[in-house]
């Protein structure tokens, strides 16, 4: 098989090349079960992907960039003694069945220093070879992270310069309407499976929230518009 393959590659115009390919190389490859399996798997890949749109799986997204805008939160924290300390990254884990998904996540809001822990219910509105759009509704709790630039005493507690501190959550206070947009730049079979897939994606999370914050460091209510960007992996 190796000699036949080398001959055909080196002398493709040789009159013996066609019958060597047909009568020697192809039958020998079919005898190699391992080679045949992967050749058939590769040939069927696009059909397998197309058949699994709007099915299900589970995914993990890590959001490295976040920001946005906020309305109605003037003087929501003591900026004379604290600096906002946002979450270092956002995180989402979701499980999908058919078109529906349930997610647990930490989202960086458009409000400086505030992150939201939430439980969301989503719906896959569009799924294709490279693009997936998943709107969702979420309830959660938003908390303020702070880092004082100098030693201070606040509400009877001591805080040291540069010490990152997050308030305790005081129940559900955030309601979100948003959407996840995934650009699947790589889709491959999962390990040696011929049915299961793994997709690597550039992911974006966009939405608007109503927040009523009442914790140790921040108080206020209003609207928050946010955008988070990152990377994701999805097993389906």
mmCIF file of N, CA and C in Angstrom, residues 10 23 35 37 39 45 65-66 69 87 89 91-92 101 119 135 138 143 150 171 182 186 194 207-208 212 215 233:
data_model
loop_
_atom_site.group_PDB
_atom_site.id
_atom_site.type_symbol
_atom_site.label_atom_id
_atom_site.label_comp_id
_atom_site.label_asym_id
_atom_site.label_seq_id
_atom_site.Cartn_x
_atom_site.Cartn_y
_atom_site.Cartn_z
ATOM 1 N N UNK A 10 4.029 10.197 -7.028
ATOM 2 C CA UNK A 10 5.225 10.643 -7.753
ATOM 3 C C UNK A 10 5.016 10.642 -9.264
ATOM 4 N N UNK A 23 -6.795 -1.293 -8.472
ATOM 5 C CA UNK A 23 -6.673 -2.733 -8.220
ATOM 6 C C UNK A 23 -5.755 -3.093 -7.046
ATOM 7 N N UNK A 35 -8.186 2.712 8.939
ATOM 8 C CA UNK A 35 -8.120 3.728 7.891
ATOM 9 C C UNK A 35 -9.496 3.951 7.276
ATOM 10 N N UNK A 37 -12.458 3.452 8.624
ATOM 11 C CA UNK A 37 -13.360 4.106 9.578
ATOM 12 C C UNK A 37 -13.172 5.615 9.559
ATOM 13 N N UNK A 39 -11.755 7.424 7.210
ATOM 14 C CA UNK A 39 -12.082 7.975 5.899
ATOM 15 C C UNK A 39 -13.591 8.166 5.764
ATOM 16 N N UNK A 45 -18.807 13.920 7.760
ATOM 17 C CA UNK A 45 -18.776 14.938 8.809
ATOM 18 C C UNK A 45 -19.828 16.036 8.618
ATOM 19 N N UNK A 65 -13.865 39.890 28.178
ATOM 20 C CA UNK A 65 -14.066 41.336 28.034
ATOM 21 C C UNK A 65 -15.520 41.655 28.351
ATOM 22 N N UNK A 66 -15.747 42.739 29.082
ATOM 23 C CA UNK A 66 -17.114 43.118 29.415
ATOM 24 C C UNK A 66 -17.248 44.611 29.609
ATOM 25 N N UNK A 69 -23.445 50.041 29.684
ATOM 26 C CA UNK A 69 -23.917 51.323 30.202
ATOM 27 C C UNK A 69 -24.942 51.063 31.304
ATOM 28 N N UNK A 87 -15.670 41.665 38.401
ATOM 29 C CA UNK A 87 -15.207 40.274 38.315
ATOM 30 C C UNK A 87 -14.091 40.159 37.284
ATOM 31 N N UNK A 89 -13.470 37.827 35.229
ATOM 32 C CA UNK A 89 -13.996 37.264 33.981
ATOM 33 C C UNK A 89 -15.434 36.792 34.233
ATOM 34 N N UNK A 91 -18.483 33.892 33.343
ATOM 35 C CA UNK A 91 -18.505 32.441 33.169
ATOM 36 C C UNK A 91 -19.941 31.989 32.954
ATOM 37 N N UNK A 92 -20.131 31.051 32.042
ATOM 38 C CA UNK A 92 -21.458 30.469 31.824
ATOM 39 C C UNK A 92 -21.337 28.980 31.556
ATOM 40 N N UNK A 101 -32.564 25.684 26.650
ATOM 41 C CA UNK A 101 -31.335 25.588 27.442
ATOM 42 C C UNK A 101 -31.563 26.165 28.829
ATOM 43 N N UNK A 119 -29.574 32.560 36.913
ATOM 44 C CA UNK A 119 -30.113 31.317 36.373
ATOM 45 C C UNK A 119 -30.977 31.703 35.182
ATOM 46 N N UNK A 135 -31.426 33.470 22.487
ATOM 47 C CA UNK A 135 -32.015 34.445 23.423
ATOM 48 C C UNK A 135 -32.360 33.754 24.746
ATOM 49 N N UNK A 138 -33.529 35.656 32.394
ATOM 50 C CA UNK A 138 -32.732 35.274 33.555
ATOM 51 C C UNK A 138 -33.182 36.026 34.800
ATOM 52 N N UNK A 143 -24.093 41.908 42.698
ATOM 53 C CA UNK A 143 -23.323 42.358 43.859
ATOM 54 C C UNK A 143 -22.195 43.273 43.407
ATOM 55 N N UNK A 150 -7.023 52.999 50.101
ATOM 56 C CA UNK A 150 -6.308 53.224 51.351
ATOM 57 C C UNK A 150 -7.106 52.575 52.488
ATOM 58 N N UNK A 171 -30.423 38.074 47.977
ATOM 59 C CA UNK A 171 -31.587 37.548 47.271
ATOM 60 C C UNK A 171 -31.669 38.029 45.835
ATOM 61 N N UNK A 182 -22.936 32.791 19.194
ATOM 62 C CA UNK A 182 -21.724 31.976 19.093
ATOM 63 C C UNK A 182 -21.291 31.864 17.635
ATOM 64 N N UNK A 186 -14.403 26.337 14.829
ATOM 65 C CA UNK A 186 -13.907 24.969 14.658
ATOM 66 C C UNK A 186 -14.978 24.008 15.157
ATOM 67 N N UNK A 194 -18.060 8.962 15.987
ATOM 68 C CA UNK A 194 -18.512 9.350 14.653
ATOM 69 C C UNK A 194 -19.881 10.028 14.717
ATOM 70 N N UNK A 207 -27.292 42.079 26.370
ATOM 71 C CA UNK A 207 -28.620 42.172 26.954
ATOM 72 C C UNK A 207 -28.830 43.420 27.777
ATOM 73 N N UNK A 208 -30.012 43.461 28.403
ATOM 74 C CA UNK A 208 -30.377 44.567 29.275
ATOM 75 C C UNK A 208 -31.019 43.997 30.539
ATOM 76 N N UNK A 212 -32.020 46.025 41.145
ATOM 77 C CA UNK A 212 -32.378 46.720 42.378
ATOM 78 C C UNK A 212 -31.363 46.273 43.426
ATOM 79 N N UNK A 215 -26.864 46.077 48.829
ATOM 80 C CA UNK A 215 -25.897 45.257 49.564
ATOM 81 C C UNK A 215 -24.999 46.156 50.411
ATOM 82 N N UNK A 233 -16.662 26.465 24.484
ATOM 83 C CA UNK A 233 -16.587 25.106 23.960
ATOM 84 C C UNK A 233 -17.939 24.456 24.175
#
